[in-house]
PDB file of C-alpha atoms and ligand atoms in Angstrom:
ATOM      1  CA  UNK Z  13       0.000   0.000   0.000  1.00 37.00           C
ATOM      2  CA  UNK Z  14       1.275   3.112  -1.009  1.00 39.00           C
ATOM      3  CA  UNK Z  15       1.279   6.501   1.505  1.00 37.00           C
ATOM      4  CA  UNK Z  16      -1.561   8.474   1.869  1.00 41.00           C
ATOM      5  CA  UNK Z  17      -0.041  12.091   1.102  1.00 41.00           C
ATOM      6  CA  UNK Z  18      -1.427  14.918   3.598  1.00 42.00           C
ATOM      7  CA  UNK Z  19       1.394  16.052   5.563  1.00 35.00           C
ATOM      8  CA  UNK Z  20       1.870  19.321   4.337  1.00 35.00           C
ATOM      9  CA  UNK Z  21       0.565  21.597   7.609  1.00 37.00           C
ATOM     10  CA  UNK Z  22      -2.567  23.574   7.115  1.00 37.00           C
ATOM     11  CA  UNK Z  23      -0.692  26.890   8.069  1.00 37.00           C
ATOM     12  CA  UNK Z  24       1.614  26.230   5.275  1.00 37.00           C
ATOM     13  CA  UNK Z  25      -0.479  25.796   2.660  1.00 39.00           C
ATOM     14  CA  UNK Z  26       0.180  27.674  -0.224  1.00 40.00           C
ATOM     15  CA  UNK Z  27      -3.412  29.892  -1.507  1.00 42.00           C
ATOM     16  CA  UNK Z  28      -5.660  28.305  -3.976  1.00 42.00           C
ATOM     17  CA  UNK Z  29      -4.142  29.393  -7.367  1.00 42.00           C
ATOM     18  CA  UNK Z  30      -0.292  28.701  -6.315  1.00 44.00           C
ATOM     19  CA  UNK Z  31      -0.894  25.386  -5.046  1.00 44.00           C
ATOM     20  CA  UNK Z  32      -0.981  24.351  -8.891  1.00 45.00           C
ATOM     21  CA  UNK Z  33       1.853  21.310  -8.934  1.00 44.00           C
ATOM     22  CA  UNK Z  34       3.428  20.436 -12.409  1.00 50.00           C
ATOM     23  CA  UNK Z  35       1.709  17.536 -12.907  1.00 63.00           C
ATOM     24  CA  UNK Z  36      -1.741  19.582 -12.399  1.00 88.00           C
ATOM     25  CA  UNK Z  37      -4.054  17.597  -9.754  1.00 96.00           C
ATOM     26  CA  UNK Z  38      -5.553  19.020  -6.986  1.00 97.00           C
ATOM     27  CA  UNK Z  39      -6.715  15.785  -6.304  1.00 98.00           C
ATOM     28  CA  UNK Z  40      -5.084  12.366  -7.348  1.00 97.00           C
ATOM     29  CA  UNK Z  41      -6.575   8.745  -5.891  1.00 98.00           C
ATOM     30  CA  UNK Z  42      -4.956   5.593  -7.867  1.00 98.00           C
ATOM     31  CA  UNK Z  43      -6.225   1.975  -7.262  1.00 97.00           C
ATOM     32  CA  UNK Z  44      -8.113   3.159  -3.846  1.00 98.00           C
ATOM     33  CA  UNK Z  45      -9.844   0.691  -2.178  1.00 97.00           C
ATOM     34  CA  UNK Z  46     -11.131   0.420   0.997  1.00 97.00           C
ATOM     35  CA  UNK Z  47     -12.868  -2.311   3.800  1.00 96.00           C
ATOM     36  CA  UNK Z  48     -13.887  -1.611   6.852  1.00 94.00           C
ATOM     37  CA  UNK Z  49     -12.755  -4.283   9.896  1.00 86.00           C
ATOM     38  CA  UNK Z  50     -10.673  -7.573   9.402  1.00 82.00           C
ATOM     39  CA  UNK Z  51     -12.015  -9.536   5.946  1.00 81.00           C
ATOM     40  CA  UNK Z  52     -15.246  -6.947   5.346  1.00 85.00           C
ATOM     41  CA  UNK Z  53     -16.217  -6.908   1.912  1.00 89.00           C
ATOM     42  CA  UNK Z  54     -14.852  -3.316   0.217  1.00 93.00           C
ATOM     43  CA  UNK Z  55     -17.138  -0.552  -0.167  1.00 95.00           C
ATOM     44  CA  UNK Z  56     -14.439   0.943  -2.336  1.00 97.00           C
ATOM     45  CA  UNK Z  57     -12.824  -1.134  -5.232  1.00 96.00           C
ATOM     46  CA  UNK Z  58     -10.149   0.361  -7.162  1.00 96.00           C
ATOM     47  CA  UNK Z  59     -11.286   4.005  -7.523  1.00 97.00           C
ATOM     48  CA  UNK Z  60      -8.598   6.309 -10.229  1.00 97.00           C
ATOM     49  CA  UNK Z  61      -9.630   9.866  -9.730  1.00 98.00           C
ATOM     50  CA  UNK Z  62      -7.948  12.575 -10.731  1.00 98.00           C
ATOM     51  CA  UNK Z  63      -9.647  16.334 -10.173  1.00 98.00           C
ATOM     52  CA  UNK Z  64      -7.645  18.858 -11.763  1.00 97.00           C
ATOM     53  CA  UNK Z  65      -6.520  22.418 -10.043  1.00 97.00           C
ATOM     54  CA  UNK Z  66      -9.839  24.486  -9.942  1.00 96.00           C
ATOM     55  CA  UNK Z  67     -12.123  21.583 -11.542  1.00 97.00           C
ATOM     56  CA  UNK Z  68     -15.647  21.291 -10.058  1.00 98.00           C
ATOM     57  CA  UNK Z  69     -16.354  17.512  -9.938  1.00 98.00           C
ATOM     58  CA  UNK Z  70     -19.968  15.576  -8.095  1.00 98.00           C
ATOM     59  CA  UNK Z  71     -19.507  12.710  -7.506  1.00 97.00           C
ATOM     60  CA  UNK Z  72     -22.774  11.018  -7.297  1.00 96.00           C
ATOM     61  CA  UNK Z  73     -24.483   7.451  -5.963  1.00 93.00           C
ATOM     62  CA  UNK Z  74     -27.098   5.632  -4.526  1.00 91.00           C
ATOM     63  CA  UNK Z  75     -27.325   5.889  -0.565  1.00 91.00           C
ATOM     64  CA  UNK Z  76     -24.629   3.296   0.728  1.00 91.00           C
ATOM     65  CA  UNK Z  77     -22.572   3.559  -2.404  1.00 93.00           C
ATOM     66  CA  UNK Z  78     -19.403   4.742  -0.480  1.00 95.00           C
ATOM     67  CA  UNK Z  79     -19.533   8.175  -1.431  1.00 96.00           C
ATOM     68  CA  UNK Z  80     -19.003  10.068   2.307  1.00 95.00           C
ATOM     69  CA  UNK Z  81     -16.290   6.877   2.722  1.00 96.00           C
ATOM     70  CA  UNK Z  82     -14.899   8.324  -0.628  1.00 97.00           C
ATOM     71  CA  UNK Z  83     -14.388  11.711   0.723  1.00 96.00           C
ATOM     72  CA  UNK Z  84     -13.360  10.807   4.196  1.00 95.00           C
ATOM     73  CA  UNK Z  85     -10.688   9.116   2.533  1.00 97.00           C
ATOM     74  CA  UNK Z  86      -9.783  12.085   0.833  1.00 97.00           C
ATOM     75  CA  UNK Z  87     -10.239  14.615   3.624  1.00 94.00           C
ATOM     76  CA  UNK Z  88      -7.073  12.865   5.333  1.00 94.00           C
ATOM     77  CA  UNK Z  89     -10.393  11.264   8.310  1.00 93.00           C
ATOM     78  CA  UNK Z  90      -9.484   8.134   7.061  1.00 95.00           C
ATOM     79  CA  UNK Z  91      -6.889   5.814   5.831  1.00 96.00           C
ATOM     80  CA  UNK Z  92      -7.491   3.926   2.430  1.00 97.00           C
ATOM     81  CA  UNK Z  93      -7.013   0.246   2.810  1.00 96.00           C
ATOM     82  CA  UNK Z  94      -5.216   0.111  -0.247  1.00 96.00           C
ATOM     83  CA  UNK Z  95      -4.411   2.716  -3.288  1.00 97.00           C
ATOM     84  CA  UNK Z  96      -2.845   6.161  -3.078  1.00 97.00           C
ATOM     85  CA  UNK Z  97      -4.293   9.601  -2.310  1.00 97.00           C
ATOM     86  CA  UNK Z  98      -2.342  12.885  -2.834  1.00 96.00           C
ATOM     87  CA  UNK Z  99      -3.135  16.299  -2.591  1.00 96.00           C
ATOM     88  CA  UNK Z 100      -0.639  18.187  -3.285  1.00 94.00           C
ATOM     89  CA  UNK Z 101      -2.354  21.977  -1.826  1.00 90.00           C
ATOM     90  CA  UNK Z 102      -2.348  20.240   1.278  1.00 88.00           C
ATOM     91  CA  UNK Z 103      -5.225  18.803   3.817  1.00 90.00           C
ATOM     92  CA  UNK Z 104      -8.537  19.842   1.949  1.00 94.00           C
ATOM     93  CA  UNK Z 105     -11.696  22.100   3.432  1.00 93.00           C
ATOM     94  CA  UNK Z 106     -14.905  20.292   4.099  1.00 91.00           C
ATOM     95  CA  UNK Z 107     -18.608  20.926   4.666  1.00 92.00           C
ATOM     96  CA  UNK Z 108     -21.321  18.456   5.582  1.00 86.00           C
ATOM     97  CA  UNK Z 109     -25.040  17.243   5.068  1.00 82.00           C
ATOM     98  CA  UNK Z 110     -25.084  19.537   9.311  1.00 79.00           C
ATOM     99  CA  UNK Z 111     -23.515  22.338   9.424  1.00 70.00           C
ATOM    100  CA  UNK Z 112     -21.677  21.334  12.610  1.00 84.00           C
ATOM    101  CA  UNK Z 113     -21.600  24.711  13.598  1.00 90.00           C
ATOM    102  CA  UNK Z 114     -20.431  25.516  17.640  1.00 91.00           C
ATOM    103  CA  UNK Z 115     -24.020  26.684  18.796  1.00 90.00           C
ATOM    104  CA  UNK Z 116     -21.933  28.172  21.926  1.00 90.00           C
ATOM    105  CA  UNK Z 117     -20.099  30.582  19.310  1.00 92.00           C
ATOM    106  CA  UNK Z 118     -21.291  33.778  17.272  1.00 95.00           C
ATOM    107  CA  UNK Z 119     -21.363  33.120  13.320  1.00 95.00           C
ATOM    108  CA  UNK Z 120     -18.002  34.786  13.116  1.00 96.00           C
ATOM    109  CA  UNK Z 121     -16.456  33.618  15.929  1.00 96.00           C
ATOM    110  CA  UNK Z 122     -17.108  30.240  14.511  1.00 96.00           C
ATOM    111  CA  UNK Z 123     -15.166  30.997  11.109  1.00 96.00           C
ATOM    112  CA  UNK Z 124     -12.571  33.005  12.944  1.00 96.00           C
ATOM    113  CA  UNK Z 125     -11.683  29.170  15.218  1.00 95.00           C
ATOM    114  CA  UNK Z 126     -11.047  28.157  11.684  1.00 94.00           C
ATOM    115  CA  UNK Z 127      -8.791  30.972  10.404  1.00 95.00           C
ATOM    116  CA  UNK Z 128      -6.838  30.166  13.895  1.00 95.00           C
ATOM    117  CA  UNK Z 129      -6.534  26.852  13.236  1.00 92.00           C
ATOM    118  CA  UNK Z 130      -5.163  27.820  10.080  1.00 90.00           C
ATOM    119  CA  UNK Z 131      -2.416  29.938  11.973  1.00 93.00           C
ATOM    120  CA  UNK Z 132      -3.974  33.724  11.214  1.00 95.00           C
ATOM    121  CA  UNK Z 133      -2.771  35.873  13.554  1.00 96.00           C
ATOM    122  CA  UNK Z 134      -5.387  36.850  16.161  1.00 96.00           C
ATOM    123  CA  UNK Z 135      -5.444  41.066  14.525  1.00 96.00           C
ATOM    124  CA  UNK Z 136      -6.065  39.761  10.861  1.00 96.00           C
ATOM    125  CA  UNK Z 137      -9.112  36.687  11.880  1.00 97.00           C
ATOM    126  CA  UNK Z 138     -11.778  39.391  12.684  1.00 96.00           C
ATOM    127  CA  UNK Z 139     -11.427  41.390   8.890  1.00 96.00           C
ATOM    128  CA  UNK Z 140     -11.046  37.826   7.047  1.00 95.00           C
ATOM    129  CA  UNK Z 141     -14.586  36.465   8.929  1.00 96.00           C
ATOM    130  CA  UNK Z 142     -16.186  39.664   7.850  1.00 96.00           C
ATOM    131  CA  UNK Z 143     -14.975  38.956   3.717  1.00 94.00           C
ATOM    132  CA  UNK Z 144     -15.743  35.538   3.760  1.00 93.00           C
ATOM    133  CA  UNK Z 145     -19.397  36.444   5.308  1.00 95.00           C
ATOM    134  CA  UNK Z 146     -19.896  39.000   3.004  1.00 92.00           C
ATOM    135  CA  UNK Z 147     -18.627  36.193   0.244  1.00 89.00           C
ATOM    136  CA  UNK Z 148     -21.862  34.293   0.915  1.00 90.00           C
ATOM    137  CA  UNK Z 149     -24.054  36.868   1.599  1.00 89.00           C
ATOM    138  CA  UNK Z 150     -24.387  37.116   5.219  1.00 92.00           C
ATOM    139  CA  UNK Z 151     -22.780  40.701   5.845  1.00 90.00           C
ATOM    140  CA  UNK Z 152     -25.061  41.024   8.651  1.00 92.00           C
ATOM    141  CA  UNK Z 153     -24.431  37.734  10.612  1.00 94.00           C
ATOM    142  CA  UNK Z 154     -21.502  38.362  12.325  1.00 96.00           C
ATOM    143  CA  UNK Z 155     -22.675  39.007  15.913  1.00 96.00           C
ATOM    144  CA  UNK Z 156     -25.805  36.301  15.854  1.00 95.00           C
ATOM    145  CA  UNK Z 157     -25.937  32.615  17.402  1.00 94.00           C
ATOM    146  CA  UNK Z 158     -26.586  29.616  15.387  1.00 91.00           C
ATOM    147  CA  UNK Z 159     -30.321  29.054  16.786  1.00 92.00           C
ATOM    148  CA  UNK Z 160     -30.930  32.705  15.146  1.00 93.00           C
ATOM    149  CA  UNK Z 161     -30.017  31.774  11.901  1.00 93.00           C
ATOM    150  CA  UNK Z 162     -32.504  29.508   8.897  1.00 91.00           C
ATOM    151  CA  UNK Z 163     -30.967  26.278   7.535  1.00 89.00           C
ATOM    152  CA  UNK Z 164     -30.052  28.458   4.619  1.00 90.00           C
ATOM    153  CA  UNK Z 165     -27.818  30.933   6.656  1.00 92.00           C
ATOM    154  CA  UNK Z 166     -26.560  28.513   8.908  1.00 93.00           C
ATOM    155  CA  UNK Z 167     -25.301  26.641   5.613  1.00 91.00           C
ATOM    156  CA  UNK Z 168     -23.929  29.651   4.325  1.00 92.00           C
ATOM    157  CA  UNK Z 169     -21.941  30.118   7.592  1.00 94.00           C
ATOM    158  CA  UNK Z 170     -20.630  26.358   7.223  1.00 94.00           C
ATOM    159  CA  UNK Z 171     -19.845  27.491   3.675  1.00 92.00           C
ATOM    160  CA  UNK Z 172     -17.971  30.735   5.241  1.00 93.00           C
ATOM    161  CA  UNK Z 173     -16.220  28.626   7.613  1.00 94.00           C
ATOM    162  CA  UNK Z 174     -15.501  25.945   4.967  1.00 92.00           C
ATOM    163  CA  UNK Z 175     -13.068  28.537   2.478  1.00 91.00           C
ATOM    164  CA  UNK Z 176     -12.067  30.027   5.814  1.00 93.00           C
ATOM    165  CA  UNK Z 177      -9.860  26.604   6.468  1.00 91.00           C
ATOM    166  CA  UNK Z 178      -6.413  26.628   4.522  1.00 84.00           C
ATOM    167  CA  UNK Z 179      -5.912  23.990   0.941  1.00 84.00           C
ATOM    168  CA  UNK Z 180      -7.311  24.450  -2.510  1.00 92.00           C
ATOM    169  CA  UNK Z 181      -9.573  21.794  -2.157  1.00 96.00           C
ATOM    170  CA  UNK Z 182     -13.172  22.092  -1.114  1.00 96.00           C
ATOM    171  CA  UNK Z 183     -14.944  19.050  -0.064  1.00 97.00           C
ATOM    172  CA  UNK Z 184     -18.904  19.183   0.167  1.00 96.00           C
ATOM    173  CA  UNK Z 185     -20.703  15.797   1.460  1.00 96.00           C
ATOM    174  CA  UNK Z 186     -24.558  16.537   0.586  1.00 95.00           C
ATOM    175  CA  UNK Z 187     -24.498  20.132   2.106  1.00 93.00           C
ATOM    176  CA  UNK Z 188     -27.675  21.198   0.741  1.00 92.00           C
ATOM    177  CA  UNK Z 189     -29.828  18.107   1.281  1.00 92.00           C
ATOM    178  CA  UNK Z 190     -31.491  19.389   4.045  1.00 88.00           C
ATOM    179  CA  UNK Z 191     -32.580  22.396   2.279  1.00 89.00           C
ATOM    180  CA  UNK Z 192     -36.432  23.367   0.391  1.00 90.00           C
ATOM    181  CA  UNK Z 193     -35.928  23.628  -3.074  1.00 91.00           C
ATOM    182  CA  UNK Z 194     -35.699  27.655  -3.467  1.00 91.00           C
ATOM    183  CA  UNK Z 195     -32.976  27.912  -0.798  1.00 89.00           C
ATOM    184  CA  UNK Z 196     -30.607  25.205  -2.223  1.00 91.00           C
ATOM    185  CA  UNK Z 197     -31.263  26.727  -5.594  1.00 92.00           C
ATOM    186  CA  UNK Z 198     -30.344  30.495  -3.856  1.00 90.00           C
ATOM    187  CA  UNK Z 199     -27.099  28.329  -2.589  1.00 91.00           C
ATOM    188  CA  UNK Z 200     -26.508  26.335  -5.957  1.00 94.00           C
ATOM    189  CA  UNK Z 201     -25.958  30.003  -7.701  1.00 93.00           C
ATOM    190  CA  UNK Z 202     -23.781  31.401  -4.491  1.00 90.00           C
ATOM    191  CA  UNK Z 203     -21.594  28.037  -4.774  1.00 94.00           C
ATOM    192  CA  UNK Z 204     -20.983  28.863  -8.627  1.00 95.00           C
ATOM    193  CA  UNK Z 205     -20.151  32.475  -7.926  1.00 93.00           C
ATOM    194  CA  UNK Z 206     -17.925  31.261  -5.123  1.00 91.00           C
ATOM    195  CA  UNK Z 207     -16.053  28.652  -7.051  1.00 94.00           C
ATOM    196  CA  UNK Z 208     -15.289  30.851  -9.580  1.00 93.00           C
ATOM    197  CA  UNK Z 209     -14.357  33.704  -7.153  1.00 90.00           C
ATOM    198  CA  UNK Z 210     -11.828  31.354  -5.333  1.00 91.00           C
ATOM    199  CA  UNK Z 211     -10.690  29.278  -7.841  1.00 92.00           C
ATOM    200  CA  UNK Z 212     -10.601  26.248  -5.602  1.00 95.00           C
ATOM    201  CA  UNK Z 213     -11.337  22.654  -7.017  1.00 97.00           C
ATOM    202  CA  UNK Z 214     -14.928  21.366  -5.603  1.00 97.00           C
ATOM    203  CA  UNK Z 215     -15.548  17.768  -4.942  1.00 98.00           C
ATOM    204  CA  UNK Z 216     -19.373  18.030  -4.430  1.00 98.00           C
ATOM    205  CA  UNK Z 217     -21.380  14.886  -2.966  1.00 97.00           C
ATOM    206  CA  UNK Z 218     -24.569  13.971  -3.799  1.00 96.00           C
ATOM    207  CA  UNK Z 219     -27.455  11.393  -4.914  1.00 91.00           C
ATOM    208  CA  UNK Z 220     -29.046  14.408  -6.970  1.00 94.00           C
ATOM    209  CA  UNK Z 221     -28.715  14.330 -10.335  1.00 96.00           C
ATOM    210  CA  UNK Z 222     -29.970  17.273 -11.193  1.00 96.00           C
ATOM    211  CA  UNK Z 223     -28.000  18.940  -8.235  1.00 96.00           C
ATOM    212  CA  UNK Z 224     -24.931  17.282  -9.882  1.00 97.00           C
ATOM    213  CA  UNK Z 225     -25.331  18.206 -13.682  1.00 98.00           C
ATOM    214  CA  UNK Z 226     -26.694  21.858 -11.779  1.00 97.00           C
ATOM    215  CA  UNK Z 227     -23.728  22.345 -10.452  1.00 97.00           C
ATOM    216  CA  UNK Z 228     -20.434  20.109 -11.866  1.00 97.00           C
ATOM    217  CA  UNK Z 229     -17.704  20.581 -14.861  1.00 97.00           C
ATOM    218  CA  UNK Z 230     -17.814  16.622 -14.251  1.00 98.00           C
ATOM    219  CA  UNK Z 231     -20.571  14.002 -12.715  1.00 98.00           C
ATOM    220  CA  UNK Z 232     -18.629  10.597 -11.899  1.00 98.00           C
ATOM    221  CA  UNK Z 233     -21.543   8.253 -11.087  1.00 97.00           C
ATOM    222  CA  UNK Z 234     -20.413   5.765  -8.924  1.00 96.00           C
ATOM    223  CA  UNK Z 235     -21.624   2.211  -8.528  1.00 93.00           C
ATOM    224  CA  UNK Z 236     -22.396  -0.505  -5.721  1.00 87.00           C
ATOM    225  CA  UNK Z 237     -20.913  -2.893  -3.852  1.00 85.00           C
ATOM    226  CA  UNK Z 238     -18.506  -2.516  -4.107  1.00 90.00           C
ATOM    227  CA  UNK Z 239     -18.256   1.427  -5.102  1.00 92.00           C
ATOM    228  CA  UNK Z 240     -16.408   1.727  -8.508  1.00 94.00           C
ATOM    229  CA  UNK Z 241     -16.595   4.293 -11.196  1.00 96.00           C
ATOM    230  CA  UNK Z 242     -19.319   3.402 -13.482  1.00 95.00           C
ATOM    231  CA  UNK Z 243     -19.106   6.325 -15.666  1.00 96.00           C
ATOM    232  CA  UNK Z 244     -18.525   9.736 -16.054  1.00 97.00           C
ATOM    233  CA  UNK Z 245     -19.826  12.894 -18.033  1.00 97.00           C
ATOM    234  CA  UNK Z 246     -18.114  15.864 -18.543  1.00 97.00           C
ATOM    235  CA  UNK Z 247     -21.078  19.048 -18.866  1.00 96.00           C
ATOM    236  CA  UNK Z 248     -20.499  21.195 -21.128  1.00 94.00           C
ATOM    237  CA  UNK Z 249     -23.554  23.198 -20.563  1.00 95.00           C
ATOM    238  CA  UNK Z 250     -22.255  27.418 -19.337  1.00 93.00           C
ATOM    239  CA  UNK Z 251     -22.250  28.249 -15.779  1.00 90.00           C
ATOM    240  CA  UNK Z 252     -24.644  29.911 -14.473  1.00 89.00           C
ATOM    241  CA  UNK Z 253     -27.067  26.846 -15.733  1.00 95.00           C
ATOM    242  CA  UNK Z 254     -30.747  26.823 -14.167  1.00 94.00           C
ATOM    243  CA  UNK Z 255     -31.887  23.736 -13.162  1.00 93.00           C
ATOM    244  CA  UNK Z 256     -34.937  23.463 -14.641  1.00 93.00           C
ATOM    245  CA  UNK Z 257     -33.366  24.432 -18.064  1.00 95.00           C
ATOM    246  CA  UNK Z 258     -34.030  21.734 -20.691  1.00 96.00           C
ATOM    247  CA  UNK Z 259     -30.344  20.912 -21.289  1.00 95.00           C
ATOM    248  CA  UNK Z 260     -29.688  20.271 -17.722  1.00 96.00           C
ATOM    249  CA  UNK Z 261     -33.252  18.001 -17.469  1.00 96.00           C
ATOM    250  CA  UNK Z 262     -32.344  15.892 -21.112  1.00 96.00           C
ATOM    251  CA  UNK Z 263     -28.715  15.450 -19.341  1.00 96.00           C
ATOM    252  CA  UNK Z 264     -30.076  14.456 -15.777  1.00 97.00           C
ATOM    253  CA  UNK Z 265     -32.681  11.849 -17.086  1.00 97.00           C
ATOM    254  CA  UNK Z 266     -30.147  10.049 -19.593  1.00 96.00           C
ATOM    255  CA  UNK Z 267     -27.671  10.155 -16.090  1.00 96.00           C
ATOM    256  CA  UNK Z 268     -30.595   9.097 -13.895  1.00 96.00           C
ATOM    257  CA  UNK Z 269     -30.946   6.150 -16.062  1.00 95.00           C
ATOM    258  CA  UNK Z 270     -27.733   4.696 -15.605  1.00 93.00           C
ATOM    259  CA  UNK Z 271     -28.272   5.643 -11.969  1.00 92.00           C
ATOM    260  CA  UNK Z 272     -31.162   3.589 -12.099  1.00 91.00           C
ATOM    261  CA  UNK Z 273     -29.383   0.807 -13.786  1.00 88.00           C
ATOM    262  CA  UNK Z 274     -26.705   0.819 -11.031  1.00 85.00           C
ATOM    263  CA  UNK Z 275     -29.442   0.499  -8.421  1.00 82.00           C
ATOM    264  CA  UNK Z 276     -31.226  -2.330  -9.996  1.00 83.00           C
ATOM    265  CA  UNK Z 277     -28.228  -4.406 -10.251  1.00 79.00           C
ATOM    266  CA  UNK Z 278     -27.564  -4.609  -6.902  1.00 73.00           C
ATOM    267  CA  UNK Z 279     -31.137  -5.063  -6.184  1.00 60.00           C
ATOM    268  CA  UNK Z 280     -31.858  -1.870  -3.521  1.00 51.00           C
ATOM    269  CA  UNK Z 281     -31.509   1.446  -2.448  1.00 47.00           C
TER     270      UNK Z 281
HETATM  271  N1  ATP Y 333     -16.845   3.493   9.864  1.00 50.46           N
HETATM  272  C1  ATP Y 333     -17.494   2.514   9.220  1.00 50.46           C
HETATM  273  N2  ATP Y 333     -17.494   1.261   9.680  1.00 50.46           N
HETATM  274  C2  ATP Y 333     -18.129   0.260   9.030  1.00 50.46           C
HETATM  275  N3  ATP Y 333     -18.826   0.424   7.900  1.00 50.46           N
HETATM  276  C3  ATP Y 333     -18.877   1.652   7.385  1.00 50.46           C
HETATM  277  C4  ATP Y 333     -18.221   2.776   8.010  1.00 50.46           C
HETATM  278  N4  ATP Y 333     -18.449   3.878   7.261  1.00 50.46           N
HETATM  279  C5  ATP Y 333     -19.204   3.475   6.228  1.00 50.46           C
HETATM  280  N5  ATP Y 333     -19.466   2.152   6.288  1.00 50.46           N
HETATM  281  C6  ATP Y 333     -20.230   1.352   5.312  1.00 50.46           C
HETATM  282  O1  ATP Y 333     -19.758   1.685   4.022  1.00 50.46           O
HETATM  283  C7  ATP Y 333     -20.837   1.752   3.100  1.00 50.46           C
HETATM  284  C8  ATP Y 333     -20.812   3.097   2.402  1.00 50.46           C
HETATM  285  O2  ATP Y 333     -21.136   4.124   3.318  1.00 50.46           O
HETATM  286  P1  ATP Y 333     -21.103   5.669   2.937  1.00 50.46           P
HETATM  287  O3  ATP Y 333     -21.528   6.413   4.142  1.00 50.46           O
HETATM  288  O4  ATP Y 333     -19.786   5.981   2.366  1.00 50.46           O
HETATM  289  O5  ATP Y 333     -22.219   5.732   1.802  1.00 50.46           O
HETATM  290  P2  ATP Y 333     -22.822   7.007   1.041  1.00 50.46           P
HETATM  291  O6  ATP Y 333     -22.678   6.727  -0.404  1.00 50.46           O
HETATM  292  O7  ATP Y 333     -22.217   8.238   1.582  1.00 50.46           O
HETATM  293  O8  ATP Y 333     -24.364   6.922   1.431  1.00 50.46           O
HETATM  294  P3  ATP Y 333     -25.446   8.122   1.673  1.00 50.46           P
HETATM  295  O9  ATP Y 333     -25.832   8.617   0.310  1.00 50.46           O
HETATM  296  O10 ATP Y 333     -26.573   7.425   2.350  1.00 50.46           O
HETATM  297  O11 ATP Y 333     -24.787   9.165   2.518  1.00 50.46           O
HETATM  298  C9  ATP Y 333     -22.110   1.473   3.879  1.00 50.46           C
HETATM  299  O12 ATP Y 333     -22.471   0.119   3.715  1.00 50.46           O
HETATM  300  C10 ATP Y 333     -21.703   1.750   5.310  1.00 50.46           C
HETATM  301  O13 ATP Y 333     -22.428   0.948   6.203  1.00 50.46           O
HETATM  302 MG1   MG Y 334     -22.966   9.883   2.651  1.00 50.46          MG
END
């Protein structure tokens, strides 16, 4: 088994558009696989990815498919049981399905942990939490609790927090699934705006098609049982696309039939 590669410190980092290596990955997994205990059957078989510097990729699945495994793996959380993983910008930013927000902190003091985590000194953290909230929109949201804030906000604050923490990576696992329809469209338009703003490659989890062709350069459908690369689709469709447009509907039922396919084989969901 080869080394995972995330040692490069957070603080170190270099900023999203100079962390570009010669080879050109932000992301790189080769012949990843991964079990869980002693003789478990994989959930991940043999998985080449490679995401290139600034690339928006969704990587989508039915439920169980391995797809959070998939990104744990990649978020340095967890170890692969066999394959390679580098990222060369160093240990990527991630957002969740929950926002996992510190209820105890204000919206800003919760980005500004991560900017100090990140090793900003203490004078610079307050100016940077007020960008990065007025980067999604929440100017205002500095000084108020979590329980003050919609799902919306609170997701834009885990967003916030999310680019606040150092690497040119961005990893999202479903963070909009818990959102009506209007909001996560609101928040599908912010994240487009944002990832062109930043630059940062996006590997954006989720078992919505739509959500996927919505939002992604690059849907990589992944199978089950074990989890392999099916097939992928690169979208050639202009940013910003609307979701109900008919390009992005033809392109999310011919996906949502192989998505199908994938499900039947194995027999559930
Ligand atoms: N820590 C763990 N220990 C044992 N099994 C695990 C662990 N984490 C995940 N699994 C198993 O791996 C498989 C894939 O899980 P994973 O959470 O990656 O799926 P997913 O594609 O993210 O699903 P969903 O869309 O429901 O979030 C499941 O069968 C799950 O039970
Ligand atoms: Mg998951």
């Amino acid at each position: 088994m080869s080394q995972t590669v995330h040692e490069k410190p957070a603080a170190a980092a270099a900023p999203a558009r100079d962390a570009v290596q010669a080879d050109g990955h932000a992301v790189r997994l080769t012949g990843v696989s991964k079990s869980f205990g002693r003789g478990g059957a994989p959930v991940l078989d043999g998985i080449d990815l490679t995401v290139a510097p600034g690339e928006f990729v969704c990587l989508l699945g039915a439920s169980g498919c391995g797809k959070s495994t998939l990104l744990n793996l990649v978020a340095g959380l967890d170890k692969p049981s066999a394959g390679a993983i580098d990222v060369p910008g160093g240990r990527p930013a991630l957002m969740f399905q929950e926002h996992a927000l510190f209820p105890w902190l204000k919206a800003g003091k919760n980005i500004e942990l991560a900017l100090k985590l990140r090793g900003m000194p203490r004078e610079e953290r307050k100016a940077e939490a007020q960008r990065l909230l007025a980067l999604v929109r929440l100017d205002t949201a500095y000084d108020k609790r979590v329980h003050e804030l919609s799902g919306g906000m609170r997701q834009r604050v885990a967003l916030a927090r999310a680019l606040a923490q150092a690497g040119d990576v961005l990893l999202m696992d479903e963070p909009f699934a818990a959102l009506d329809a209007i909001t996560r469209d609101v928040l599908h338009d912010e994240l487009t705006r944002i990832w062109a703003d930043t630059g940062r490659a996006v590997v954006f989890v989720t078992h919505n098609v739509r959500e996927a062709v919505r939002l992604g350069q690059r849907v990589v459908l992944l199978s089950s049982r074990p989890g392999r690369i099916a097939r992928e689709w690169t979208i050639g469709i202009p940013q910003p696309r609307r979701i109900e447009a008919p390009d992005v509907s033809a392109l999310s039922i011919e996906i949502t039939e192989h998505l199908r396919g994938e499900i039947r084989r194995h027999g559930k969901h």
